[in-house]
């Protein structure tokens, strides 16, 4: 293949240009912009012929044109094309900036396109509109900025990732994560097994130029089998075309403080309650605030330095380095990241041949606090017990002791748990890509694009607990080294693109045909856990090797007639190694139409309507992520655990055996069919603009995990194709510039999303009745969410609580919904879900001269959360889990008086609607100082400013809807300084 491509390239480079000297005339000149600067690479073409050229580094062009040629058409991205009569041998041409299109060129799959020419639902956010402040991961840059996109951070830890959902997701057990494409390289979702779960954290947000969200099937179908959940395209910053070297340095210093924690009994209420049950003898003499003991004010810093310029006029470059260090508000929690990025963008042969070479490196060194356990322990810990015992035992921490050793059924001291656990990792990642763009000399409208991408990550982790620590006292401590584990992602892309403006028929054709090969490999090293003395704990695991390959052919046609009528048609054929040979190939087509009413004669000269476009699209996308690589094969796995081993040579010596895994030989693609109708509008020279979209999606052949029929396979559950999910929604975006003068600028943007997701089938047999499938997080081994036909995924599945005449819940009394005279699982019902009915976002920025004030707010309406802290610790029985220890109670006990826990009661399912102010920013641009040698900007920011909600738990914004041991999102105060040289 490479030999053929090289021969093709060589042949192309040697092709002659121009036309025969017979019957020709010469035309030349310089193409400039309105300020007189030359435009490099502008297209100059003879109307009605293939004769054309591109301007050189000085903006100059020269053509031998047919003697009969009458007109030239000159075009350049971001400028208004001009058609001119050939009136002289020297024709200097000035192109006028198309302000609207210049700002609205967006990155799409395998190319770029003007927003005006888009037929699909696409939203692009540039760096100037990103969320500001201390940003640990790229997805936080656009949180609340795009309708239909929900981003939920996993909590307040700097090491936590986010859950990203575009239009609610389309699957159940398969992945609902969008495809992330970084500079043309599709990334594998998820982190490194056993080490780092947040794979986006290795990308420096400071290197990102723009993020584009592809939402409907018309825009995503070019990515076929990976596009059911939408696509986020990340474009990083490139070199500068300026002769002047540009140096940027920015630093952000931050302080983080905890906001809200679980509401537990006060010291007095706790003591009185303990005495009321005869447990006063277990009370201590201390007054300890355990939350104060495990939380802290955390310091963080984010620093970025970049140098951009060009070695020669046709060789731009950019180099950047970054250092990020953030402590968590929980003791010992820390994230540290070092990044480097080099981008080279040389061009040759008058810009006919262009390269973009990018190398990104990152090192993450994180220390993970056992935050979930520590937060739970601190939440329910006895406030009358001291942190320190006054002795050297167990590291000096107060512990519950039985017969001289820590009681295994008692809570471990949360401060000791944090300080005595050293769990850290070291992950290194390299992402490199080489892009080549060659515009054919013999046919400048045709270009060949090739991308070679390589994503490599390797990492190790270690979890160490000393022998004296109560948490691992009985094993003599803990030492679990993991790795080195490795992830490899290799990509080869090649496509031809033909882009031709045919003035004679007022048409533009943009056609792309390409091929992709992508290979993934993830290896995990064998390992074992040991105690502090180095003795094995008999928990060894085998080495792992997971691989899969995706082959693809794709094509796309964009056709525009008279800039009014637009057509986009795409088709992609994917083959995945995750399916059997007969099921391996899938076809994913789409088609979209658009009508630009603003270009019609009755609106073209309107001073009110700047843009008005109707869009409609239909497409099919697929899904093969989130499942195993070998689910269609009869694979044998080594047994693990004492329940799946046999005794060798006496009791206590165990041997492994190979056991068959579950498989489905005809496992195939999950398929989503989508419709989208939209309206784009702009008024008053786009001072008011926006879009409205309505969509429907039907997902069939769901990749779902369901119970296995007895005797048909080797496990109780299996992942197979079963069921359907339907969704629909409305998205509204509004942007306004009410004021725009020399001294004042006021920008407003808002978005609204309404969406519904419903499971319509979960049966392998059409029409068969299927019992609800319990899902979601467990509360004391119980689940309160389920999948069921007619319901939203992860809807709460609970009993209907009965109340007395005073509105107080009656313990153990539930409504007999089926009227059979008894209360059992048949009386559980579906009561709301974590999915919101409405999501809203609002941002505003006000500039007065050099002073800028801005803020962003988000609201979520109709989402519900299950307060697991109140349910699990809101009954009197929980005060004495352990014989010799007291647990604190949730303040909900004061309202209910429950003696035993009522986990399944809908009392704990609360309306978690909220309004949040994400940030508040005051900035000042000092301009150029010290004889124009340095630019200085300064800003002060507050993040997570306030939350308005009726929810009584820690935070109403909970991924998955179960609020238990949640790591509070901190309030962040930041000072940022920017320097430009």
mmCIF file of C-alpha atoms in Angstrom, residues 40-41 55-57 310 312-316 344-357 435 437 439:
data_model
loop_
_atom_site.group_PDB
_atom_site.id
_atom_site.type_symbol
_atom_site.label_atom_id
_atom_site.label_comp_id
_atom_site.label_asym_id
_atom_site.label_seq_id
_atom_site.Cartn_x
_atom_site.Cartn_y
_atom_site.Cartn_z
ATOM 1 C CA UNK A 40 -1.441 32.855 0.662
ATOM 2 C CA UNK A 41 -3.133 29.926 -1.061
ATOM 3 C CA UNK A 55 -1.374 32.343 -4.821
ATOM 4 C CA UNK A 56 2.182 32.020 -3.521
ATOM 5 C CA UNK A 57 3.746 33.265 -0.291
ATOM 6 C CA UNK A 310 7.447 30.378 11.932
ATOM 7 C CA UNK A 312 10.410 30.340 7.439
ATOM 8 C CA UNK A 313 7.426 31.953 5.712
ATOM 9 C CA UNK A 314 6.002 28.503 4.957
ATOM 10 C CA UNK A 315 6.953 26.732 8.175
ATOM 11 C CA UNK A 316 4.776 27.763 11.196
ATOM 12 C CA UNK A 344 4.853 21.871 12.959
ATOM 13 C CA UNK A 345 2.903 22.976 9.899
ATOM 14 C CA UNK A 346 5.226 23.245 6.865
ATOM 15 C CA UNK A 347 3.929 23.727 3.334
ATOM 16 C CA UNK A 348 5.610 23.281 -0.046
ATOM 17 C CA UNK A 349 5.076 23.925 -3.754
ATOM 18 C CA UNK A 350 3.061 27.120 -3.265
ATOM 19 C CA UNK A 351 0.886 25.460 -0.621
ATOM 20 C CA UNK A 352 -0.042 22.544 -2.833
ATOM 21 C CA UNK A 353 1.554 20.211 -0.306
ATOM 22 C CA UNK A 354 0.926 20.791 3.405
ATOM 23 C CA UNK A 355 1.918 18.871 6.487
ATOM 24 C CA UNK A 356 0.776 19.084 10.052
ATOM 25 C CA UNK A 357 2.966 17.205 12.495
ATOM 26 C CA UNK A 435 -1.305 14.872 8.457
ATOM 27 C CA UNK A 437 -2.670 17.395 2.480
ATOM 28 C CA UNK A 439 -3.696 19.484 -3.710
#
